[in-house]
Amino acid sequence: MTAPTRVHAFTDDALADHDAVELARLVRTGELSATEVEAAAVARMRAVVPQLHALAYEAYDAPRRPAEDTGLLHGVPTLLKDNTDLRGMPTNHGSEAIRARPATRDGRYATQFLSTGMTVLGKSRMPEFGLNATTEFRSGPPTPNPWNTRHSVGASSGGAAALVAAGAVPVAHANDGGGSIRIPAAAAGLVGLKPSRGRHLDGEMARTLPINMVSEGVLTRTVRDTATFHAALERHWRNPALPPLGLVEGPARRRLRVAMIMESVTDAVVDTPTKAAVERTATLLEEQGHSVEPVSIPVDARFGDDFLSYWGLLAFLAGNLGRLTIDRTLDTARLDGLTDGLRRAFTSGGWRQTPAALLRLRRAATAYAAVFDRHDVVLCPVVAGVTPPLGHLSPNVPFEELVDRLRRHVAFTPLQNITGAPAISLPMALSEEGLPIGVQLSAAYGDERTLLELGYALEEQSPWPRIQG
């Protein structure tokens, strides 16, 4: 067996080891030009993409540059995920069953994303329709983890995670319908904030869901990049129903009540390294002056089954109505094993449980909100274990076995998607094999500020692991 490979593109060029905020400052002051920064990013992409297979569409020769230089992140190179329309680039949703033409206009959320001033160099890879927790495919090459190319980089924003972790770009678009920002952040040693429902403009498809559980965001290497990105979004549009977020610039001094949860929504067993990472984070929080106490998970015991029922409904809608709602080229014979298995399970009888499941899922928001009557923050794992080897969650694994493996792995993140609460994954540890381990913090609906403030404090107290050593 070949030795595991660590892949990164960090070098002494215009990007250096800068985060997005610093690059934007250097461009703004004229110390670097946006052209220099863009060229460095393209060179890094060319260096690592052949190994990481993380790019769905390349736009090096025709990038989407900002019309004005007013965005907070003007001149910063980035990528858009392959499920969001951007004029001139195809949207294939990670599926081999689609051969989309270039979009003729920007999607609703893409317009807000572009307002930050970043330059889009292409589209990042994702698993089919974002349904899997690894960026692996029916027949194409998988997107491996740049920390160890034998392992998964998570999903569904896996291509984005791989390229940010490898240093090709400092920030990349991600979205999250069941953990798809936080899971790849945990796998790749990144910061990943899933904001509150309604914090940003919703994409076209999210607005049609029975329960809108999709949040848009980014994957970054620093808390301040994540904070600045969300502040930049508010300059374009802010939801008047939510408290303004503004620019969060550092830790707060207030002392918080933290609830620590080790019990998952799927009865999965948390592995030893992940449990240790959460417990160490609890100790760090106590050293900051916060109080931490263990609590039980506050939702119906059927939550895991109910979420799977909803997942089956989404696969059914994608597979059976996709020619009308996604792309007319969709060929159901080319769907991967997970999508096809979920939709077949739904049509063969799973649909009968769906109405009751949706009702219980909607009630989960009230139960989860009650936690914050006594606590300010919930601390828990992102997933139940260190990111698995490639192949473990492949869509080519027999369907029943794959679903069981997913339930044992994706054991914490869906709760915040259903309830609409914000949650952040922070890279708090490395396993003995040198793989990142993320820890999740969640707050009350609308309270991303507390999560970012805690993120700043933890980053300062225990700096994140670096892929370049």
Short mmCIF file of C-alpha atoms in Angstrom, two decimals:
data_model
loop_
_atom_site.label_atom_id
_atom_site.label_comp_id
_atom_site.label_asym_id
_atom_site.label_seq_id
_atom_site.Cartn_x
_atom_site.Cartn_y
_atom_site.Cartn_z
CA MET A 1 0.00 0.00 0.00
CA THR A 2 1.33 3.46 -0.89
CA ALA A 3 2.08 5.91 1.87
CA PRO A 4 -0.56 8.57 2.59
CA THR A 5 0.05 11.84 0.80
CA ARG A 6 -0.42 15.36 2.14
CA VAL A 7 -1.17 17.86 -0.63
CA HIS A 8 -0.90 21.63 -0.40
CA ALA A 9 0.10 24.58 -2.58
CA PHE A 10 1.42 27.03 0.02
CA THR A 11 4.49 28.78 -1.34
CA ASP A 12 6.18 32.19 -1.47
CA ASP A 13 3.88 33.88 -3.98
CA ALA A 14 1.31 36.68 -3.82
CA LEU A 15 -1.09 34.51 -1.78
CA ALA A 16 1.64 33.45 0.68
CA ASP A 17 -0.09 32.30 3.88
CA HIS A 18 -2.52 35.23 3.89
CA ASP A 19 -6.17 34.83 4.73
CA ALA A 20 -8.84 36.58 2.67
CA VAL A 21 -9.02 39.64 4.93
CA GLU A 22 -5.30 40.27 4.62
CA LEU A 23 -5.34 39.74 0.85
CA ALA A 24 -8.20 42.23 0.50
CA ARG A 25 -6.21 44.76 2.57
CA LEU A 26 -3.11 44.29 0.45
CA VAL A 27 -5.13 44.81 -2.74
CA ARG A 28 -6.93 47.82 -1.27
CA THR A 29 -3.66 49.51 -0.28
CA GLY A 30 -1.99 48.74 -3.59
CA GLU A 31 0.69 46.50 -2.10
CA LEU A 32 -0.63 43.73 -4.34
CA SER A 33 -2.81 43.94 -7.44
CA ALA A 34 -5.93 41.85 -7.87
CA THR A 35 -4.30 40.52 -11.05
CA GLU A 36 -1.26 39.25 -9.11
CA VAL A 37 -3.46 37.55 -6.54
CA GLU A 38 -5.64 35.95 -9.21
CA ALA A 39 -2.62 34.64 -11.12
CA ALA A 40 -1.15 33.11 -7.96
CA ALA A 41 -4.42 31.36 -7.20
CA VAL A 42 -4.66 29.96 -10.74
CA ALA A 43 -1.10 28.64 -10.48
CA ARG A 44 -1.90 26.96 -7.18
CA MET A 45 -5.10 25.48 -8.59
CA ARG A 46 -3.18 24.04 -11.52
CA ALA A 47 -0.72 22.50 -9.06
CA VAL A 48 -3.20 20.68 -6.81
CA VAL A 49 -6.38 20.04 -8.83
CA PRO A 50 -4.84 17.06 -10.71
CA GLN A 51 -4.28 15.37 -7.33
CA LEU A 52 -7.44 16.52 -5.54
CA HIS A 53 -10.02 16.31 -8.37
CA ALA A 54 -11.83 19.12 -6.60
CA LEU A 55 -12.93 21.31 -9.51
CA ALA A 56 -16.23 20.81 -11.34
CA TYR A 57 -15.71 23.66 -13.81
CA GLU A 58 -12.58 25.64 -14.64
CA ALA A 59 -12.87 29.36 -15.42
CA TYR A 60 -9.21 30.37 -15.22
CA ASP A 61 -9.34 32.10 -18.62
CA ALA A 62 -12.73 33.72 -18.04
CA PRO A 63 -13.16 34.30 -14.29
CA ARG A 64 -16.08 36.25 -12.91
CA ARG A 65 -14.54 39.45 -11.58
CA PRO A 66 -16.44 42.05 -9.53
CA ALA A 67 -17.89 45.01 -11.41
CA GLU A 68 -16.80 47.39 -8.64
CA ASP A 69 -14.11 47.45 -5.96
CA THR A 70 -16.43 48.26 -3.06
CA GLY A 71 -16.83 44.78 -1.54
CA LEU A 72 -15.07 44.00 1.74
CA LEU A 73 -13.24 41.10 0.04
CA HIS A 74 -12.50 42.76 -3.28
CA GLY A 75 -9.83 40.96 -5.26
CA VAL A 76 -9.89 37.73 -3.26
CA PRO A 77 -9.99 34.57 -5.44
CA THR A 78 -12.72 32.06 -4.67
CA LEU A 79 -14.91 29.27 -6.05
CA LEU A 80 -18.67 28.73 -6.27
CA LYS A 81 -20.19 25.35 -5.47
CA ASP A 82 -21.64 23.27 -8.32
CA ASN A 83 -25.25 23.68 -7.16
CA THR A 84 -25.52 27.46 -7.56
CA ASP A 85 -26.15 29.19 -10.89
CA LEU A 86 -23.58 31.66 -12.15
CA ARG A 87 -23.97 33.16 -15.59
CA GLY A 88 -21.63 31.51 -18.11
CA MET A 89 -20.91 28.41 -16.01
CA PRO A 90 -22.85 25.11 -15.97
CA THR A 91 -24.54 23.80 -12.83
CA ASN A 92 -24.43 19.99 -12.68
CA HIS A 93 -25.19 19.48 -8.96
CA GLY A 94 -22.35 16.97 -8.70
CA SER A 95 -24.29 14.50 -10.81
CA GLU A 96 -23.09 12.38 -13.71
CA ALA A 97 -26.76 12.21 -14.73
CA ILE A 98 -26.74 15.88 -15.83
CA ARG A 99 -25.00 17.63 -18.72
CA ALA A 100 -26.03 21.21 -18.06
CA ARG A 101 -25.47 24.12 -20.38
CA PRO A 102 -23.92 27.33 -18.99
CA ALA A 103 -26.40 29.29 -16.91
CA THR A 104 -27.89 32.35 -18.61
CA ARG A 105 -28.15 34.38 -15.41
CA ASP A 106 -26.92 34.52 -11.85
CA GLY A 107 -28.91 32.80 -9.12
CA ARG A 108 -30.46 34.82 -6.29
CA TYR A 109 -27.81 33.85 -3.78
CA ALA A 110 -24.96 34.14 -6.30
CA THR A 111 -25.82 37.83 -6.66
CA GLN A 112 -25.36 38.34 -2.93
CA PHE A 113 -22.18 36.25 -2.91
CA LEU A 114 -20.67 38.33 -5.73
CA SER A 115 -21.40 41.54 -3.81
CA THR A 116 -18.51 40.69 -1.46
CA GLY A 117 -16.09 41.63 -4.26
CA MET A 118 -14.46 38.24 -4.74
CA THR A 119 -13.30 36.80 -8.06
CA VAL A 120 -14.80 33.42 -9.02
CA LEU A 121 -12.30 31.09 -10.71
CA GLY A 122 -14.68 28.17 -11.27
CA LYS A 123 -16.99 25.73 -9.54
CA SER A 124 -16.07 23.23 -6.84
CA ARG A 125 -17.05 19.57 -6.87
CA MET A 126 -19.76 18.06 -4.72
CA PRO A 127 -21.46 14.63 -4.46
CA GLU A 128 -24.68 14.08 -6.36
CA PHE A 129 -27.33 16.61 -5.22
CA GLY A 130 -25.42 17.05 -1.96
CA LEU A 131 -26.95 13.88 -0.51
CA ASN A 132 -23.77 12.14 0.61
CA ALA A 133 -21.25 12.94 3.36
CA THR A 134 -18.24 12.24 1.14
CA THR A 135 -17.26 13.71 -2.22
CA GLU A 136 -17.27 10.44 -4.12
CA PHE A 137 -19.04 9.47 -7.30
CA ARG A 138 -20.70 6.77 -9.36
CA SER A 139 -17.69 6.46 -11.68
CA GLY A 140 -15.53 9.59 -11.56
CA PRO A 141 -12.47 9.98 -9.32
CA PRO A 142 -13.18 10.94 -5.70
CA THR A 143 -12.05 14.19 -4.11
CA PRO A 144 -9.58 13.11 -1.41
CA ASN A 145 -8.59 14.87 1.79
CA PRO A 146 -5.48 17.02 1.26
CA TRP A 147 -4.32 16.16 4.79
CA ASN A 148 -4.24 12.46 3.86
CA THR A 149 -5.32 11.45 0.38
CA ARG A 150 -6.47 8.02 1.51
CA HIS A 151 -9.32 9.65 3.42
CA SER A 152 -12.55 11.48 2.67
CA VAL A 153 -12.68 15.28 2.72
CA GLY A 154 -16.34 15.12 3.73
CA ALA A 155 -19.24 16.66 1.84
CA SER A 156 -21.21 18.00 0.29
CA SER A 157 -18.93 21.05 -0.01
CA GLY A 158 -15.97 18.71 -0.37
CA GLY A 159 -14.30 20.28 -3.39
CA ALA A 160 -14.39 23.68 -1.70
CA ALA A 161 -12.90 22.22 1.49
CA ALA A 162 -10.09 20.46 -0.35
CA LEU A 163 -8.99 23.58 -2.22
CA VAL A 164 -9.19 25.93 0.77
CA ALA A 165 -7.33 23.46 3.02
CA ALA A 166 -4.67 22.97 0.34
CA GLY A 167 -4.14 26.73 0.07
CA ALA A 168 -5.33 27.13 -3.53
CA VAL A 169 -7.82 29.81 -2.45
CA PRO A 170 -8.35 31.29 1.02
CA VAL A 171 -12.14 31.05 0.96
CA ALA A 172 -14.76 29.17 -1.06
CA HIS A 173 -18.53 29.02 -1.25
CA ALA A 174 -20.27 26.21 0.60
CA ASN A 175 -23.82 25.40 1.59
CA ASP A 176 -25.34 23.14 4.20
CA GLY A 177 -28.53 21.07 4.13
CA GLY A 178 -27.52 18.42 6.66
CA GLY A 179 -23.96 19.30 7.60
CA SER A 180 -22.46 20.16 4.21
CA ILE A 181 -20.47 23.16 5.50
CA ARG A 182 -19.57 21.74 8.90
CA ILE A 183 -18.68 18.16 7.91
CA PRO A 184 -16.04 19.09 5.29
CA ALA A 185 -14.77 21.83 7.62
CA ALA A 186 -14.22 19.18 10.29
CA ALA A 187 -12.57 16.79 7.83
CA ALA A 188 -10.23 19.40 6.34
CA GLY A 189 -9.26 21.47 9.38
CA LEU A 190 -11.31 24.54 8.45
CA VAL A 191 -13.78 26.99 9.94
CA GLY A 192 -17.33 26.38 8.75
CA LEU A 193 -20.32 28.45 9.92
CA LYS A 194 -23.85 27.38 9.05
CA PRO A 195 -25.80 30.59 9.63
CA SER A 196 -29.35 30.92 10.90
CA ARG A 197 -32.19 30.20 8.51
CA GLY A 198 -32.96 33.43 6.66
CA ARG A 199 -29.62 35.13 7.37
CA HIS A 200 -28.98 35.41 3.60
CA LEU A 201 -30.97 35.34 0.39
CA ASP A 202 -32.20 31.80 -0.29
CA GLY A 203 -31.35 30.03 -3.51
CA GLU A 204 -34.16 29.18 -5.89
CA MET A 205 -34.46 25.51 -4.91
CA ALA A 206 -34.23 26.11 -1.16
CA ARG A 207 -37.35 28.27 -1.31
CA THR A 208 -39.42 25.33 -2.60
CA LEU A 209 -38.49 22.80 0.13
CA PRO A 210 -41.18 21.58 2.58
CA ILE A 211 -38.71 22.48 5.34
CA ASN A 212 -36.06 24.93 4.19
CA MET A 213 -32.94 23.50 5.79
CA VAL A 214 -30.32 24.94 3.41
CA SER A 215 -27.91 27.59 4.65
CA GLU A 216 -25.31 29.32 2.48
CA GLY A 217 -21.83 30.25 3.61
CA VAL A 218 -18.12 29.70 3.10
CA LEU A 219 -15.24 27.53 4.19
CA THR A 220 -12.21 29.43 5.49
CA ARG A 221 -8.97 28.97 7.38
CA THR A 222 -9.61 31.77 9.91
CA VAL A 223 -12.55 32.95 11.99
CA ARG A 224 -12.10 36.52 10.80
CA ASP A 225 -12.54 35.46 7.17
CA THR A 226 -15.86 33.84 8.04
CA ALA A 227 -16.93 36.88 10.10
CA THR A 228 -15.93 39.34 7.38
CA PHE A 229 -17.69 37.36 4.67
CA HIS A 230 -20.98 37.43 6.56
CA ALA A 231 -20.59 41.13 7.31
CA ALA A 232 -20.02 41.70 3.59
CA LEU A 233 -23.24 39.83 2.73
CA GLU A 234 -25.22 42.17 4.99
CA ARG A 235 -24.07 45.18 2.96
CA HIS A 236 -26.02 43.73 0.03
CA TRP A 237 -29.09 42.50 1.91
CA ARG A 238 -30.06 42.03 5.55
CA ASN A 239 -33.08 40.14 6.84
CA PRO A 240 -35.03 42.62 9.00
CA ALA A 241 -36.51 39.70 10.95
CA LEU A 242 -33.07 38.82 12.38
CA PRO A 243 -30.80 40.86 14.63
CA PRO A 244 -28.02 42.47 12.56
CA LEU A 245 -24.74 40.60 12.68
CA GLY A 246 -22.34 43.31 11.57
CA LEU A 247 -18.59 42.78 11.60
CA VAL A 248 -17.53 40.62 14.54
CA GLU A 249 -13.86 41.43 15.13
CA GLY A 250 -12.81 39.46 18.19
CA PRO A 251 -13.73 37.65 21.40
CA ALA A 252 -16.26 39.01 23.87
CA ARG A 253 -15.69 39.32 27.61
CA ARG A 254 -19.03 37.92 28.75
CA ARG A 255 -19.14 34.54 30.46
CA LEU A 256 -21.40 31.93 28.90
CA ARG A 257 -23.34 28.87 30.00
CA VAL A 258 -22.34 25.97 27.74
CA ALA A 259 -24.33 22.74 27.36
CA MET A 260 -22.19 19.78 26.29
CA ILE A 261 -23.97 17.03 24.35
CA MET A 262 -22.32 13.72 23.48
CA GLU A 263 -25.55 11.90 22.64
CA SER A 264 -26.31 11.87 18.91
CA VAL A 265 -29.60 12.13 17.02
CA THR A 266 -28.95 8.69 15.47
CA ASP A 267 -27.70 6.77 18.54
CA ALA A 268 -24.23 6.67 16.98
CA VAL A 269 -21.23 6.01 19.20
CA VAL A 270 -18.69 8.85 19.30
CA ASP A 271 -15.15 7.59 18.77
CA THR A 272 -12.39 8.19 21.31
CA PRO A 273 -10.41 10.91 19.45
CA THR A 274 -13.57 12.92 18.74
CA LYS A 275 -14.79 12.62 22.31
CA ALA A 276 -11.37 13.77 23.53
CA ALA A 277 -11.46 16.79 21.21
CA VAL A 278 -14.87 17.86 22.54
CA GLU A 279 -13.78 17.37 26.15
CA ARG A 280 -10.58 19.34 25.55
CA THR A 281 -12.66 22.15 24.02
CA ALA A 282 -14.85 22.11 27.13
CA THR A 283 -11.71 22.51 29.26
CA LEU A 284 -10.53 25.43 27.12
CA LEU A 285 -13.92 27.10 27.49
CA GLU A 286 -13.80 26.66 31.25
CA GLU A 287 -10.32 28.21 31.27
CA GLN A 288 -11.88 31.21 29.54
CA GLY A 289 -14.34 31.48 32.42
CA HIS A 290 -17.37 29.84 30.86
CA SER A 291 -19.36 27.16 32.69
CA VAL A 292 -19.88 23.79 30.96
CA GLU A 293 -22.39 21.12 31.97
CA PRO A 294 -23.44 17.88 30.25
CA VAL A 295 -27.07 17.77 29.07
CA SER A 296 -29.25 15.28 27.19
CA ILE A 297 -30.24 15.74 23.58
CA PRO A 298 -33.53 17.66 23.49
CA VAL A 299 -35.38 16.10 20.54
CA ASP A 300 -37.73 13.23 19.77
CA ALA A 301 -35.99 9.84 19.66
CA ARG A 302 -37.33 9.38 16.12
CA PHE A 303 -35.44 12.41 14.78
CA GLY A 304 -32.83 10.33 12.92
CA ASP A 305 -35.46 8.22 11.17
CA ASP A 306 -37.53 11.30 10.39
CA PHE A 307 -34.58 13.10 8.84
CA LEU A 308 -33.84 10.05 6.69
CA SER A 309 -37.47 10.06 5.53
CA TYR A 310 -37.11 13.68 4.49
CA TRP A 311 -33.82 12.85 2.74
CA GLY A 312 -35.72 10.18 0.79
CA LEU A 313 -38.33 12.73 -0.25
CA LEU A 314 -35.62 15.06 -1.53
CA ALA A 315 -33.99 12.24 -3.53
CA PHE A 316 -37.41 11.36 -4.98
CA LEU A 317 -38.02 14.97 -6.01
CA ALA A 318 -34.55 15.24 -7.58
CA GLY A 319 -34.76 11.95 -9.44
CA ASN A 320 -38.40 11.90 -10.48
CA LEU A 321 -39.03 15.59 -11.12
CA GLY A 322 -35.48 16.67 -11.84
CA ARG A 323 -35.99 17.12 -15.57
CA LEU A 324 -38.53 19.83 -14.74
CA THR A 325 -36.94 21.37 -11.65
CA ILE A 326 -33.18 20.88 -12.07
CA ASP A 327 -32.11 20.25 -15.67
CA ARG A 328 -33.86 18.74 -18.66
CA THR A 329 -30.83 16.58 -19.47
CA LEU A 330 -31.18 14.51 -16.26
CA ASP A 331 -30.92 10.80 -17.04
CA THR A 332 -32.24 8.67 -14.16
CA ALA A 333 -30.29 5.65 -15.42
CA ARG A 334 -27.10 7.49 -14.47
CA LEU A 335 -28.05 8.43 -10.90
CA ASP A 336 -25.66 7.15 -8.27
CA GLY A 337 -26.49 4.36 -5.84
CA LEU A 338 -27.36 6.63 -2.91
CA THR A 339 -29.76 8.89 -4.81
CA ASP A 340 -31.39 5.95 -6.56
CA GLY A 341 -31.63 3.90 -3.36
CA LEU A 342 -33.20 6.77 -1.39
CA ARG A 343 -35.81 7.49 -4.03
CA ARG A 344 -36.67 3.81 -4.45
CA ALA A 345 -37.05 3.42 -0.68
CA PHE A 346 -39.37 6.43 -0.72
CA THR A 347 -41.55 5.16 -3.57
CA SER A 348 -41.73 1.60 -2.21
CA GLY A 349 -43.39 2.71 1.01
CA GLY A 350 -41.29 5.34 2.71
CA TRP A 351 -43.70 8.02 1.53
CA ARG A 352 -46.26 6.76 4.06
CA GLN A 353 -44.09 7.90 6.99
CA THR A 354 -43.18 11.26 5.48
CA PRO A 355 -46.16 13.43 6.58
CA ALA A 356 -45.76 12.43 10.24
CA ALA A 357 -41.98 12.75 9.97
CA LEU A 358 -42.24 16.30 8.62
CA LEU A 359 -44.61 17.24 11.43
CA ARG A 360 -42.22 15.96 14.08
CA LEU A 361 -39.25 17.63 12.39
CA ARG A 362 -41.03 20.99 12.46
CA ARG A 363 -41.66 20.55 16.18
CA ALA A 364 -37.95 19.96 16.81
CA ALA A 365 -37.28 23.69 16.51
CA THR A 366 -39.33 24.37 19.65
CA ALA A 367 -37.65 21.60 21.61
CA TYR A 368 -34.17 22.73 20.58
CA ALA A 369 -34.89 26.39 21.31
CA ALA A 370 -35.78 25.42 24.88
CA VAL A 371 -32.14 24.46 25.49
CA PHE A 372 -31.24 28.12 25.21
CA ASP A 373 -33.58 29.11 28.03
CA ARG A 374 -30.83 27.87 30.37
CA HIS A 375 -27.73 27.85 28.15
CA ASP A 376 -26.08 30.21 25.69
CA VAL A 377 -24.21 27.66 23.60
CA VAL A 378 -24.30 23.93 22.82
CA LEU A 379 -20.97 22.09 22.45
CA CYS A 380 -20.88 18.73 20.66
CA PRO A 381 -19.04 16.77 17.95
CA VAL A 382 -19.54 17.61 14.28
CA VAL A 383 -19.59 13.95 13.26
CA ALA A 384 -19.28 10.80 15.35
CA GLY A 385 -15.73 9.98 14.26
CA VAL A 386 -12.60 10.96 12.41
CA THR A 387 -13.24 11.26 8.68
CA PRO A 388 -13.26 7.75 7.15
CA PRO A 389 -11.13 6.26 4.37
CA LEU A 390 -12.24 6.82 0.80
CA GLY A 391 -14.68 4.10 -0.21
CA HIS A 392 -16.33 3.76 3.20
CA LEU A 393 -19.19 6.08 2.21
CA SER A 394 -18.95 5.63 -1.55
CA PRO A 395 -22.28 5.68 -3.42
CA ASN A 396 -21.25 2.28 -4.79
CA VAL A 397 -21.52 0.64 -1.34
CA PRO A 398 -24.72 -1.46 -1.18
CA PHE A 399 -27.56 0.91 -0.29
CA GLU A 400 -28.67 -0.49 3.09
CA GLU A 401 -25.08 -0.73 4.29
CA LEU A 402 -24.30 2.79 3.10
CA VAL A 403 -27.33 4.26 4.91
CA ASP A 404 -26.27 2.50 8.11
CA ARG A 405 -22.75 3.91 7.77
CA LEU A 406 -24.10 7.41 7.15
CA ARG A 407 -26.32 7.21 10.25
CA ARG A 408 -23.29 6.23 12.32
CA HIS A 409 -21.23 9.12 10.94
CA VAL A 410 -23.62 12.05 10.29
CA ALA A 411 -24.95 12.00 13.83
CA PHE A 412 -25.08 15.62 15.01
CA THR A 413 -25.29 18.22 12.22
CA PRO A 414 -28.83 17.65 10.83
CA LEU A 415 -30.43 19.02 14.01
CA GLN A 416 -29.43 22.62 13.28
CA ASN A 417 -30.59 22.37 9.66
CA ILE A 418 -34.06 21.34 10.71
CA THR A 419 -34.32 23.84 13.57
CA GLY A 420 -32.73 26.73 11.66
CA ALA A 421 -30.22 27.44 14.44
CA PRO A 422 -26.67 28.60 13.64
CA ALA A 423 -23.72 26.27 14.21
CA ILE A 424 -20.00 26.44 13.58
CA SER A 425 -17.32 23.78 13.13
CA LEU A 426 -13.88 24.65 14.48
CA PRO A 427 -10.67 22.63 13.87
CA MET A 428 -9.82 21.77 17.46
CA ALA A 429 -7.57 18.69 17.16
CA LEU A 430 -5.62 16.25 15.03
CA SER A 431 -5.94 12.48 15.23
CA GLU A 432 -2.89 10.25 15.70
CA GLU A 433 -2.92 9.77 11.92
CA GLY A 434 -2.73 13.54 11.40
CA LEU A 435 -6.35 14.03 10.34
CA PRO A 436 -8.28 17.10 11.55
CA ILE A 437 -11.10 16.76 14.07
CA GLY A 438 -13.78 19.44 14.18
CA VAL A 439 -15.88 20.43 17.17
CA GLN A 440 -19.30 22.05 16.83
CA LEU A 441 -20.75 25.01 18.71
CA SER A 442 -24.38 26.01 18.24
CA ALA A 443 -26.35 28.98 19.53
CA ALA A 444 -29.92 30.23 19.64
CA TYR A 445 -31.60 31.23 16.40
CA GLY A 446 -30.10 34.48 15.13
CA ASP A 447 -27.07 34.43 17.44
CA GLU A 448 -24.15 33.83 15.09
CA ARG A 449 -22.31 36.63 16.91
CA THR A 450 -21.74 34.47 20.01
CA LEU A 451 -20.35 31.62 17.88
CA LEU A 452 -17.92 33.89 16.06
CA GLU A 453 -16.78 35.49 19.33
CA LEU A 454 -16.11 32.06 20.82
CA GLY A 455 -14.36 31.03 17.61
CA TYR A 456 -12.00 33.98 17.88
CA ALA A 457 -11.25 33.14 21.53
CA LEU A 458 -10.53 29.47 20.81
CA GLU A 459 -8.40 30.28 17.76
CA GLU A 460 -6.30 32.63 19.88
CA GLN A 461 -6.09 30.19 22.80
CA SER A 462 -5.35 27.09 20.73
CA PRO A 463 -4.24 27.99 17.17
CA TRP A 464 -5.54 25.72 14.44
CA PRO A 465 -3.36 22.93 13.03
CA ARG A 466 -1.58 23.86 9.79
CA ILE A 467 -1.43 21.53 6.81
CA GLN A 468 2.02 22.86 5.88
CA GLY A 469 3.39 21.89 9.28
#
